PDB file of C-alpha atoms and ligand atoms in Angstrom:
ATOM      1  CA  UNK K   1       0.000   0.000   0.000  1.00 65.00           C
ATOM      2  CA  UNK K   2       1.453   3.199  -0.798  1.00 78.00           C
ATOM      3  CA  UNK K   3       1.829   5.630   1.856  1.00 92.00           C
ATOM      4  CA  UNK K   4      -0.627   8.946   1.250  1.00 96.00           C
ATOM      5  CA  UNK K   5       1.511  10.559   3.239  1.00 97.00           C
ATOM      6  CA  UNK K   6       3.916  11.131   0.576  1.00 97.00           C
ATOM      7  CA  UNK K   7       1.030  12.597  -1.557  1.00 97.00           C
ATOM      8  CA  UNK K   8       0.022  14.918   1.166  1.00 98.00           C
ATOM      9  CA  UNK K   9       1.314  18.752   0.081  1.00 98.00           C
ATOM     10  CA  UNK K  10       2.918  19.970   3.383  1.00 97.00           C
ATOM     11  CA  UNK K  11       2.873  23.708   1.842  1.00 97.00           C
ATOM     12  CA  UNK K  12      -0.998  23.558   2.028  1.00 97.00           C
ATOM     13  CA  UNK K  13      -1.560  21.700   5.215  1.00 98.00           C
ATOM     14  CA  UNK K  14      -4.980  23.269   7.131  1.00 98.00           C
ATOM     15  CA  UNK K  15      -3.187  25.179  10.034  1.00 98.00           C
ATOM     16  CA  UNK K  16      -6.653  23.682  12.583  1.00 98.00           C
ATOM     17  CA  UNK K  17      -8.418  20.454  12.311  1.00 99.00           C
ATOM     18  CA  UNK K  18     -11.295  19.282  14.409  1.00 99.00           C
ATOM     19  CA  UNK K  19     -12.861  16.453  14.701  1.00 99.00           C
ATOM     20  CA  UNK K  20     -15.780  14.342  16.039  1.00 99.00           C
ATOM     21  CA  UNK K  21     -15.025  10.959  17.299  1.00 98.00           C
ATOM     22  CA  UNK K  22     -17.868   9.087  16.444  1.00 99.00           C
ATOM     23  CA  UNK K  23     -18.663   5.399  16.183  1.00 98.00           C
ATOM     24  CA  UNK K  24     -17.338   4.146  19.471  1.00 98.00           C
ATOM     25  CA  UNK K  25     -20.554   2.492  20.401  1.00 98.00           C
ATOM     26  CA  UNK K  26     -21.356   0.765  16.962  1.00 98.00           C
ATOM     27  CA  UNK K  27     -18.052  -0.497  16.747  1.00 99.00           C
ATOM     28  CA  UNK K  28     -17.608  -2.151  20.114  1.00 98.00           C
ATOM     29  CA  UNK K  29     -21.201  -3.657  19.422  1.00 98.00           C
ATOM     30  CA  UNK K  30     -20.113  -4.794  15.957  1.00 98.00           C
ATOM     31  CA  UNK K  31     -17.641  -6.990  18.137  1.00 98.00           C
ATOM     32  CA  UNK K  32     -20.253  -8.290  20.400  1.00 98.00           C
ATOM     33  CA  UNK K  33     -19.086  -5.990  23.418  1.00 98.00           C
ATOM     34  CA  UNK K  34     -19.613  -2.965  25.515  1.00 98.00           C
ATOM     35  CA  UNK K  35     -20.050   0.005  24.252  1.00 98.00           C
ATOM     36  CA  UNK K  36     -17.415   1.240  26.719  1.00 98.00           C
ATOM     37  CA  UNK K  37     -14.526  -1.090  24.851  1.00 98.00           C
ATOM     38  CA  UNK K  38     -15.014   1.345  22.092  1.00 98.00           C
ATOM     39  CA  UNK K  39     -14.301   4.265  23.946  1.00 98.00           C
ATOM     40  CA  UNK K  40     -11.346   2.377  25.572  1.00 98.00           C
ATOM     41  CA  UNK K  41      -9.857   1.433  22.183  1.00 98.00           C
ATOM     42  CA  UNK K  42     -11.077   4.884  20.927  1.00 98.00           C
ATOM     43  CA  UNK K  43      -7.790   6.100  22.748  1.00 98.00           C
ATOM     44  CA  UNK K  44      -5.619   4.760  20.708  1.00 98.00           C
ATOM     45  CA  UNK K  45      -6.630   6.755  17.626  1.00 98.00           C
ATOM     46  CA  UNK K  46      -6.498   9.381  19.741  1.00 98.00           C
ATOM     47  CA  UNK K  47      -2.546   9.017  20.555  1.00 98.00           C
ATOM     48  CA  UNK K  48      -1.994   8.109  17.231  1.00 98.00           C
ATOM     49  CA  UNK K  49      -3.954  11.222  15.384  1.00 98.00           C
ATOM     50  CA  UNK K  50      -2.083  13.769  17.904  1.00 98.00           C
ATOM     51  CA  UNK K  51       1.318  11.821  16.954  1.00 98.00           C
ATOM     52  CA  UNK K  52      -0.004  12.063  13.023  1.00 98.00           C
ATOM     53  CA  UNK K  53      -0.538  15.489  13.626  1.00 98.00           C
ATOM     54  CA  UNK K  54       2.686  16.482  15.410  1.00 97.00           C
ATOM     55  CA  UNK K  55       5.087  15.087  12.961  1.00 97.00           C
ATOM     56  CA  UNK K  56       3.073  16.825   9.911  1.00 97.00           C
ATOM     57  CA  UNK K  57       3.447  19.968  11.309  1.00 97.00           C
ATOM     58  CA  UNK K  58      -0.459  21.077  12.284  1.00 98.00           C
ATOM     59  CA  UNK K  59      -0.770  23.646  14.939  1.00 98.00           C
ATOM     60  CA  UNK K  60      -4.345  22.937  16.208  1.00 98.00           C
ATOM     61  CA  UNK K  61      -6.083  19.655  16.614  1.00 99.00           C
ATOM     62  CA  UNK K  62     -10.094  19.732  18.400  1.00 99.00           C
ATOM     63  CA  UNK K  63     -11.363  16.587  19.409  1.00 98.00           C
ATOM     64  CA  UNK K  64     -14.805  16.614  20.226  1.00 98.00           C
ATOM     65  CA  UNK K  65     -14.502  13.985  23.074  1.00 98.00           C
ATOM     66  CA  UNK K  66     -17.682  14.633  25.418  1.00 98.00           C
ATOM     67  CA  UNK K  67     -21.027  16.988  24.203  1.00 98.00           C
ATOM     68  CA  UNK K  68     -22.926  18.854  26.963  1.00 98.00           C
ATOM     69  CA  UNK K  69     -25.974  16.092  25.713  1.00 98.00           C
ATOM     70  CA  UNK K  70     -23.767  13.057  26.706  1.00 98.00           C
ATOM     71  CA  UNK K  71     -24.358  14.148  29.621  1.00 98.00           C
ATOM     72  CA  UNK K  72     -28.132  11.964  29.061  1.00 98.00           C
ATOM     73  CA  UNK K  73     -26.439   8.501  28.433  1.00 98.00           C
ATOM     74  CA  UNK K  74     -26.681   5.949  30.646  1.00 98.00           C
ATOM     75  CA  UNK K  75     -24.750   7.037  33.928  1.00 98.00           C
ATOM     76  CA  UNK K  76     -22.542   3.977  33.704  1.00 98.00           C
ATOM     77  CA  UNK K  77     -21.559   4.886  30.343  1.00 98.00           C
ATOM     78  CA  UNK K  78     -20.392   8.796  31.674  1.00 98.00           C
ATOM     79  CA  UNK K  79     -18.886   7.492  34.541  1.00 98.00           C
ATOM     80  CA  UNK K  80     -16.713   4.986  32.643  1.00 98.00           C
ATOM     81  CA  UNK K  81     -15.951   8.158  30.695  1.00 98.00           C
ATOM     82  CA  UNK K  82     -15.050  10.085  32.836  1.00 98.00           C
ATOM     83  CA  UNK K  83     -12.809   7.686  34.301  1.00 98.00           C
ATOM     84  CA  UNK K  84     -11.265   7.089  30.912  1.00 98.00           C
ATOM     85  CA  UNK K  85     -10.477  10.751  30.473  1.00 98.00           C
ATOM     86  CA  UNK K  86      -8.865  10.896  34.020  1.00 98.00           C
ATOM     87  CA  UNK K  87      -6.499   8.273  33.105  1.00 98.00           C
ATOM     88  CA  UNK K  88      -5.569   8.915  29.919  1.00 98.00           C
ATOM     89  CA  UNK K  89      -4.157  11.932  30.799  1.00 98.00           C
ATOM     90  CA  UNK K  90      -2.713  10.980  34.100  1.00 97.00           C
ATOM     91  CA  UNK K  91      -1.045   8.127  31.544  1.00 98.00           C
ATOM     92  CA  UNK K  92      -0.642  10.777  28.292  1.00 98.00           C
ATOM     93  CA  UNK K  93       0.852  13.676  30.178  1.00 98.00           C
ATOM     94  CA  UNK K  94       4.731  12.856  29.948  1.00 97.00           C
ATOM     95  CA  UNK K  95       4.760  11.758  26.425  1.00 97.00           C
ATOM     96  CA  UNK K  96       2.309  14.939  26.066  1.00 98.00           C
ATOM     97  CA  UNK K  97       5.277  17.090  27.121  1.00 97.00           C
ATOM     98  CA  UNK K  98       7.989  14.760  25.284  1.00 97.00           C
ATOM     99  CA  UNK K  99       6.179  15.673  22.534  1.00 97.00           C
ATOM    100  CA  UNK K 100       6.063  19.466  22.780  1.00 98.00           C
ATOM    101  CA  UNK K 101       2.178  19.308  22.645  1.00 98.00           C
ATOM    102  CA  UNK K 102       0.056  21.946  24.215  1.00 98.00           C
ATOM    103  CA  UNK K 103      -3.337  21.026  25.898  1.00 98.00           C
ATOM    104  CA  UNK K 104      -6.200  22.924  26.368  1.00 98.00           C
ATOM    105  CA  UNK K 105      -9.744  22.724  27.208  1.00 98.00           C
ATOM    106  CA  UNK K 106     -13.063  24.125  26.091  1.00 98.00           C
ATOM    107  CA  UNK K 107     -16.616  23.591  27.037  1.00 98.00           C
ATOM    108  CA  UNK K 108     -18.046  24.187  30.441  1.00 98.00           C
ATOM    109  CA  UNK K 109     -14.740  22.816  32.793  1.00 97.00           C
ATOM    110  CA  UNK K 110     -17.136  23.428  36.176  1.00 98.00           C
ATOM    111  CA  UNK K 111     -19.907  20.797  34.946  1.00 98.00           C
ATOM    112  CA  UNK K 112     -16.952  18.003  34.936  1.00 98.00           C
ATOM    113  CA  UNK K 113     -15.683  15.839  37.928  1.00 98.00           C
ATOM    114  CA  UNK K 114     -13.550  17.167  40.517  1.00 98.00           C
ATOM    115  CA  UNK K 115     -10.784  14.356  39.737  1.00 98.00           C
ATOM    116  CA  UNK K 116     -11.710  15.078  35.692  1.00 98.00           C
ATOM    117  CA  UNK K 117     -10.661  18.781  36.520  1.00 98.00           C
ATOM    118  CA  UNK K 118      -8.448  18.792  39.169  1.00 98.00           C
ATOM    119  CA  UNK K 119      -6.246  16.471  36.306  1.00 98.00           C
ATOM    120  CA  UNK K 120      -6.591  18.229  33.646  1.00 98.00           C
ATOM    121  CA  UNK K 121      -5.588  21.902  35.164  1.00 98.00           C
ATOM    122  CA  UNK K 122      -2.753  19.985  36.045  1.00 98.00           C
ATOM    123  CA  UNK K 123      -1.612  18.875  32.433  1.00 98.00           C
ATOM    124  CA  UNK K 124      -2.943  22.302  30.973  1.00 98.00           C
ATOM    125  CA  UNK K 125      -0.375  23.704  33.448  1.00 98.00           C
ATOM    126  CA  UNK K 126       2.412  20.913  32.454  1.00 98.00           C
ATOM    127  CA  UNK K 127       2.270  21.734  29.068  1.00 98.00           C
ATOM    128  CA  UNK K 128       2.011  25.532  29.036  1.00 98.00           C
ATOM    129  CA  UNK K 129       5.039  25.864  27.613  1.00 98.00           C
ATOM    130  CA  UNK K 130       4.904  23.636  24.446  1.00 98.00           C
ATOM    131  CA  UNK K 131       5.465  25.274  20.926  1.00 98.00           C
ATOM    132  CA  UNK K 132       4.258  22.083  18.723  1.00 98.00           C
ATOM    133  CA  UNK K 133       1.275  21.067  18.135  1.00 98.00           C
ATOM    134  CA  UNK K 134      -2.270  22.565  20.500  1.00 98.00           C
ATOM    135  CA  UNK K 135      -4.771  20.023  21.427  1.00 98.00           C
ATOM    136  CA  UNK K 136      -7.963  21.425  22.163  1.00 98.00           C
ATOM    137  CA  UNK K 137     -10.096  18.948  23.853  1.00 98.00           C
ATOM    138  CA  UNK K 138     -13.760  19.382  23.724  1.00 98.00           C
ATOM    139  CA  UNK K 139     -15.554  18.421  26.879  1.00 98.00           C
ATOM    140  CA  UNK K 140     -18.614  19.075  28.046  1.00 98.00           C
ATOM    141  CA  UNK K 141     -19.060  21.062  25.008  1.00 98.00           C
ATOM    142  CA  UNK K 142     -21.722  22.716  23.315  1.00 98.00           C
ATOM    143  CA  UNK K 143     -21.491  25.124  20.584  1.00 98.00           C
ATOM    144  CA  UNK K 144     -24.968  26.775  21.371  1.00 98.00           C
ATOM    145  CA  UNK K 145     -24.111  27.462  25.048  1.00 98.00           C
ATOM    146  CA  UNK K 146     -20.603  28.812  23.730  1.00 98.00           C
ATOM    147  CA  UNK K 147     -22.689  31.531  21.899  1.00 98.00           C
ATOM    148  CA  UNK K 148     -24.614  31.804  24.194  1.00 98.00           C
ATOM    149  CA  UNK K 149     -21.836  32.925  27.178  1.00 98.00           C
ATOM    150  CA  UNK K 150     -19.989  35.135  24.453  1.00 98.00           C
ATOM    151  CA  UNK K 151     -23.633  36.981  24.079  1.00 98.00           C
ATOM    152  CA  UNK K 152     -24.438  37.402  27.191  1.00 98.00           C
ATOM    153  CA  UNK K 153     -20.240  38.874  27.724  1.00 98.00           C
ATOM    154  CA  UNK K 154     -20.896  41.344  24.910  1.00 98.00           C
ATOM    155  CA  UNK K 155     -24.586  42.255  26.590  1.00 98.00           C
ATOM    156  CA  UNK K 156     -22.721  43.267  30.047  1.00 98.00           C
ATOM    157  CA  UNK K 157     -19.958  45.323  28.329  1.00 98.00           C
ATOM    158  CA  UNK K 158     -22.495  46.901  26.425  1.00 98.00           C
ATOM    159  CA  UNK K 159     -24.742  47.562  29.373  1.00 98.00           C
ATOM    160  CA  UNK K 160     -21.625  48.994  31.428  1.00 98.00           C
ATOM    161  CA  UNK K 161     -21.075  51.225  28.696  1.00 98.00           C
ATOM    162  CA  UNK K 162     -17.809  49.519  27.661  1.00 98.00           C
ATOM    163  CA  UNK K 163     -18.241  48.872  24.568  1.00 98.00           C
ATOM    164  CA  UNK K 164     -20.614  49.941  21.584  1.00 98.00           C
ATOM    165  CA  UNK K 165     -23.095  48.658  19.843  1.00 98.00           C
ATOM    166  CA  UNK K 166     -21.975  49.369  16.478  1.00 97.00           C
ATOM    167  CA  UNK K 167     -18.636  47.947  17.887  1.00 98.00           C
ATOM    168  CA  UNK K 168     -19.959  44.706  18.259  1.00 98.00           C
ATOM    169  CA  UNK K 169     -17.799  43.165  15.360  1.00 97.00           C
ATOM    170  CA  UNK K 170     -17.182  39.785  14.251  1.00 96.00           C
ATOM    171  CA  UNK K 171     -14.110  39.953  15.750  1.00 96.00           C
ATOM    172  CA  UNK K 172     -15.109  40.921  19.308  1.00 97.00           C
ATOM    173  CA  UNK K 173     -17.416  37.799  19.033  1.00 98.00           C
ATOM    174  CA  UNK K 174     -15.016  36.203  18.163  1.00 97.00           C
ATOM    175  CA  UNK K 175     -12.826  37.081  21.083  1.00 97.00           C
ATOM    176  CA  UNK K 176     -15.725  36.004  23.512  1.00 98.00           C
ATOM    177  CA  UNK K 177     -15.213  32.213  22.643  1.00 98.00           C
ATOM    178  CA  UNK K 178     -14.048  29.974  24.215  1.00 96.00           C
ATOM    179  CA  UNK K 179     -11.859  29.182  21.118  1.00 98.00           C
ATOM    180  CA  UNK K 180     -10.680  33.143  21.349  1.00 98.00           C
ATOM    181  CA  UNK K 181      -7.248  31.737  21.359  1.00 97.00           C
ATOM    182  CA  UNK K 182      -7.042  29.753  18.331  1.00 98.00           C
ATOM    183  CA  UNK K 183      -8.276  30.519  14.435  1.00 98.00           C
ATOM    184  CA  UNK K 184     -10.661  28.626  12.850  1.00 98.00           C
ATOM    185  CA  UNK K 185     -11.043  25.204  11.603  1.00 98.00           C
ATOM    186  CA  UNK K 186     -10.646  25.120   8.250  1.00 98.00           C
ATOM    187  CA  UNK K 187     -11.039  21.200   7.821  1.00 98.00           C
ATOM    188  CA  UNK K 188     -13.194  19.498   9.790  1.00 99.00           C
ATOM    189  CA  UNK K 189     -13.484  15.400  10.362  1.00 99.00           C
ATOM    190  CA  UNK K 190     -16.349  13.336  11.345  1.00 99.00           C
ATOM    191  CA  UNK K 191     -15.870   9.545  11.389  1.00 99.00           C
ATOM    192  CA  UNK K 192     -18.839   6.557  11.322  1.00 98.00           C
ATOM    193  CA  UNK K 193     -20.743   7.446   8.145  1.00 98.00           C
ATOM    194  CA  UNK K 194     -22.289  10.403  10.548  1.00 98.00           C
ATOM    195  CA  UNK K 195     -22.966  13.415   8.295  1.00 98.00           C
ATOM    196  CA  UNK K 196     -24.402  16.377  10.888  1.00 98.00           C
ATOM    197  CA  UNK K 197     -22.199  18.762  13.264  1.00 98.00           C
ATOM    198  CA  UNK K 198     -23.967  17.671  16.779  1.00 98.00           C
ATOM    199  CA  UNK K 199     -23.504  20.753  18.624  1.00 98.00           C
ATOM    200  CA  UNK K 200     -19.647  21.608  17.760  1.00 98.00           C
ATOM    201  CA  UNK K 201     -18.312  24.460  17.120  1.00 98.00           C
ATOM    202  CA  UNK K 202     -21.171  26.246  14.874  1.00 98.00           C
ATOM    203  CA  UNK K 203     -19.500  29.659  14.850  1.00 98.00           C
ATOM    204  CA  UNK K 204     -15.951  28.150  13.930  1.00 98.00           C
ATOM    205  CA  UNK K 205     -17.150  26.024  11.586  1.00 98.00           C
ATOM    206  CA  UNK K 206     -18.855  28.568   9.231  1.00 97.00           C
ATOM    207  CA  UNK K 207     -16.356  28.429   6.345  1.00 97.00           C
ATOM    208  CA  UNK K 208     -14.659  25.030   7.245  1.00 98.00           C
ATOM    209  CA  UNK K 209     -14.563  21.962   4.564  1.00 98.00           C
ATOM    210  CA  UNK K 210     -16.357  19.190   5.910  1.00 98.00           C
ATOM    211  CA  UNK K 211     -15.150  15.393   5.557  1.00 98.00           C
ATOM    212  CA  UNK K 212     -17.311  12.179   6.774  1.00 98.00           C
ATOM    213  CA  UNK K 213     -16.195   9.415   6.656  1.00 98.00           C
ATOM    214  CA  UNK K 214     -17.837   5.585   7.171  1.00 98.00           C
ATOM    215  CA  UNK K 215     -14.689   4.345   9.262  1.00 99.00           C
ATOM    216  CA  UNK K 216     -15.482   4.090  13.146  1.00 99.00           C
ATOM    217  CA  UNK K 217     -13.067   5.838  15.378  1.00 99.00           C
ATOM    218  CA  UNK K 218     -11.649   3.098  17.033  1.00 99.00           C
ATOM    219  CA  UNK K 219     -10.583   2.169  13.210  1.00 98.00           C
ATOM    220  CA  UNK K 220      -9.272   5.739  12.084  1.00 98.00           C
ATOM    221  CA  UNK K 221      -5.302   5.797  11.940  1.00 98.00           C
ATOM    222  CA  UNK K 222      -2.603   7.875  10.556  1.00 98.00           C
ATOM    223  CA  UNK K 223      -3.268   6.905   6.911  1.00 98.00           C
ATOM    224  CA  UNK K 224      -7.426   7.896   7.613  1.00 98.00           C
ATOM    225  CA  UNK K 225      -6.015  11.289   8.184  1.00 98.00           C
ATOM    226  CA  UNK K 226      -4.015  11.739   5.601  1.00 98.00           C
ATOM    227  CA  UNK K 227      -6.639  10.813   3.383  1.00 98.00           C
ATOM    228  CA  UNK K 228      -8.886  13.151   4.871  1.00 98.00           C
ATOM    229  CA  UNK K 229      -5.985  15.728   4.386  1.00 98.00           C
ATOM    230  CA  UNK K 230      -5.486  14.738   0.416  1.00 98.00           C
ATOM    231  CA  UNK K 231      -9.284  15.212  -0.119  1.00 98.00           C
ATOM    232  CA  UNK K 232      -9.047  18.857   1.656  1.00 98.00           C
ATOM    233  CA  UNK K 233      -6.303  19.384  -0.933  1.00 98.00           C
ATOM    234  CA  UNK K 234      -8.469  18.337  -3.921  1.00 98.00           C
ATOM    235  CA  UNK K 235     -10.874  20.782  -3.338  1.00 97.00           C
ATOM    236  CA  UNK K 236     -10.957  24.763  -4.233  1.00 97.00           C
ATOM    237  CA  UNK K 237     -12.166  26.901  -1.368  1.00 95.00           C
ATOM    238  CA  UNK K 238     -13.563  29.781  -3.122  1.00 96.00           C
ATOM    239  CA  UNK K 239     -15.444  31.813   0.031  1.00 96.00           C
ATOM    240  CA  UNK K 240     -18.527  33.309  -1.999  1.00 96.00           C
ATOM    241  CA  UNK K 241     -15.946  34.358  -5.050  1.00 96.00           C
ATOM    242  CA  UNK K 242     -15.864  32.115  -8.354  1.00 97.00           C
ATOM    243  CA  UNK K 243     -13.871  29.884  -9.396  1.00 97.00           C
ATOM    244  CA  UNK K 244     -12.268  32.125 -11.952  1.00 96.00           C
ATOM    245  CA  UNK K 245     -11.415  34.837  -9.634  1.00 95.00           C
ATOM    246  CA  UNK K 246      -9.386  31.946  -7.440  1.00 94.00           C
ATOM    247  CA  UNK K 247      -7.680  30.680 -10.210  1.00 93.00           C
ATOM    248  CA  UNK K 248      -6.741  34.413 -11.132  1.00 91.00           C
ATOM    249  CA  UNK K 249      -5.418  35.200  -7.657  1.00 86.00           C
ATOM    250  CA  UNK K 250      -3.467  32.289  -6.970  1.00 82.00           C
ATOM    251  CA  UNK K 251      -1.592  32.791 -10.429  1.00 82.00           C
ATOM    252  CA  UNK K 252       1.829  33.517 -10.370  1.00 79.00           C
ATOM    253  CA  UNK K 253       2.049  37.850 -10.981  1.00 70.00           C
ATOM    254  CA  UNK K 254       4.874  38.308 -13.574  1.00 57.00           C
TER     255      UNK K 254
HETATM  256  C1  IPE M 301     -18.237   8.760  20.194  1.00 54.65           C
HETATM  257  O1  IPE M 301     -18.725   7.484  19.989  1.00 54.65           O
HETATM  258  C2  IPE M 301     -17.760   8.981  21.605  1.00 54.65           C
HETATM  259  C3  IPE M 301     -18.617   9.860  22.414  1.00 54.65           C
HETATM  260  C4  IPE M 301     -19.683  10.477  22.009  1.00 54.65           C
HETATM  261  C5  IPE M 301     -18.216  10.064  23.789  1.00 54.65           C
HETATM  262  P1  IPE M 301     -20.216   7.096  20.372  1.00 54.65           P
HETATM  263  O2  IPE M 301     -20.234   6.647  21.776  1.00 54.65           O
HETATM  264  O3  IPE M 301     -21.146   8.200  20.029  1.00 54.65           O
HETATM  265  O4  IPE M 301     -20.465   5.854  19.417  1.00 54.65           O
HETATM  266  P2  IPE M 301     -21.787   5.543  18.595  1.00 54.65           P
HETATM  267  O5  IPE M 301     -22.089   6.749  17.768  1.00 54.65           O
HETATM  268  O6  IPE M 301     -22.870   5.267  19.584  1.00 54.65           O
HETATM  269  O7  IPE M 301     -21.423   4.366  17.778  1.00 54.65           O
HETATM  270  C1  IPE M 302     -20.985  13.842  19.132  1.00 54.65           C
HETATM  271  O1  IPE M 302     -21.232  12.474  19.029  1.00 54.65           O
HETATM  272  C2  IPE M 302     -20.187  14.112  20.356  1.00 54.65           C
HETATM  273  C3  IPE M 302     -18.869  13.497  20.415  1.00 54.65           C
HETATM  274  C4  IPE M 302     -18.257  12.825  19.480  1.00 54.65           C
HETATM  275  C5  IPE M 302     -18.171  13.690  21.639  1.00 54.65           C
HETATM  276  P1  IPE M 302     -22.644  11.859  19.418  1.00 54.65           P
HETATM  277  O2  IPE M 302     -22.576  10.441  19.036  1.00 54.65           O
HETATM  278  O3  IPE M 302     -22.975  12.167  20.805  1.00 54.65           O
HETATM  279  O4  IPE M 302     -23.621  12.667  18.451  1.00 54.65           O
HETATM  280  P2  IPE M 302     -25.129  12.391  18.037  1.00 54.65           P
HETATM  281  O5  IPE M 302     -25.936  12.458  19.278  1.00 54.65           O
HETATM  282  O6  IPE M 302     -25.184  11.050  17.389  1.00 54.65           O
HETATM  283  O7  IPE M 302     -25.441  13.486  17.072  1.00 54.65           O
HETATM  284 MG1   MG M 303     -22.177   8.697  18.354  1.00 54.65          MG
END
């Protein structure tokens, strides 16, 4: 098999992916066993995406791990989570640093364990200083409530008289998100045949090019991203102009 990595252009690499691991369930079920063994095994594409990631040089990974409604599964289900989260890191956080990754965490960090927090403050903080790659994990997460708390930021400074309302600019909304730190997605991953955006990142998203794809998460390795990556390369993002207006700016000016 030939390695797509070799295909892949590294000059027009997406600076931010994100991603929704889906197909955890379904896949452990496919095997005849508990849900929970997909989440487990789940991990594993998880080390080995960041790794993928790393070595080809992308600044900013999301994984959408755990949505504000997963919350309403089965208690068991969270709670073996949870627990799954806790120790991954506790087990991740050395390599994590080895590796000159940076973590960081959106989503609503007080709805989450005390353990789940207490942990991951710690690795944020263990990290800090990394220059490679920034994983963004997603927990407790929901878009909706993310524009929601910006909104309701840009309503008090209004209110106080701190800002204007004709100053209320894309950019100041921008700087209310959670995601205020990082730019945009501009490719954006969802595995097991799934083809909707459940909640993630709706503001960020807006001019991102979307990939699905039928392969479970538990399944998804190195050569499932750079397949994803080849088809973001194959396509021309045009952002409202035409096609012959891209071709004419991206032509060499003699
Ligand atoms: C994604 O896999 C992981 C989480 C949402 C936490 P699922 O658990 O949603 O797996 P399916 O979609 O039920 O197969
Ligand atoms: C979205 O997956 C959330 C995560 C991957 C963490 P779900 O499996 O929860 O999404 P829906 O409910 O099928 O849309
Ligand atoms: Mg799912």
């Amino acid at each position: 098999m030939t390695d797509l990595l070799t295909m892949v252009d590294r000059t027009r690499l997406p600076e931010h992916i994100a991603i929704i691991m889906d197909g955890n369930g379904r896949w452990a079920r496919e095997r005849g066993q508990d849900r929970v063994y997909g989440h487990y095994e789940g991990v594993i594409s998880v080390r080995e995406i960041v790794d993928g990631c790393g070595e080809i040089g992308i600044k900013y990974l999301t994984l959408y791990a755990f949505s504000t409604e997963n919350w309403n599964r089965p208690k068991a289900e969270v709670d073996a989570l949870m627990e799954l989260l806790v120790n991954t890191i506790r087990k991740e956080v050395d390599d994590l640093k080895k590796n000159n990754v940076r973590l960081h965490v959106i989503g609503d960090f007080a709805s989450l364990p005390d353990v789940c927090q207490k942990e991951m403050s710690e690795a944020i903080e263990l990290t800090a200083m990394n220059t490679g790659l920034n994983l963004i994990l997603a927990l407790s997460y929901s878009a909706r409530q993310e524009i929601l708390t910006a909104t309701r930021k840009i309503a008090a400074m209004v209110q106080s008289g701190a800002l204007a309302v004709d100053d209320v600019t894309e950019e100041v909304f921008h700087r209310c998100l959670n995601t205020s730190d990082f730019p945009d997605p501009e490719l954006m991953i969802r595995t097991s045949g799934e083809t909707r955006i459940s909640n993630f990142l709706l503001f960020q998203l807006a001019y991102a090019e979307l990939y699905f794809t039928p392969v479970h998460w538990p399944d998804f390795r190195k050569q499932n991203l750079y397949e994803a990556l080849l088809d973001y390369q194959r396509r021309e993002r045009r952002f409202g102009k035409t096609s012959e207006q891209i071709q004419t700016d991206s032509a060499p000016h003699v």
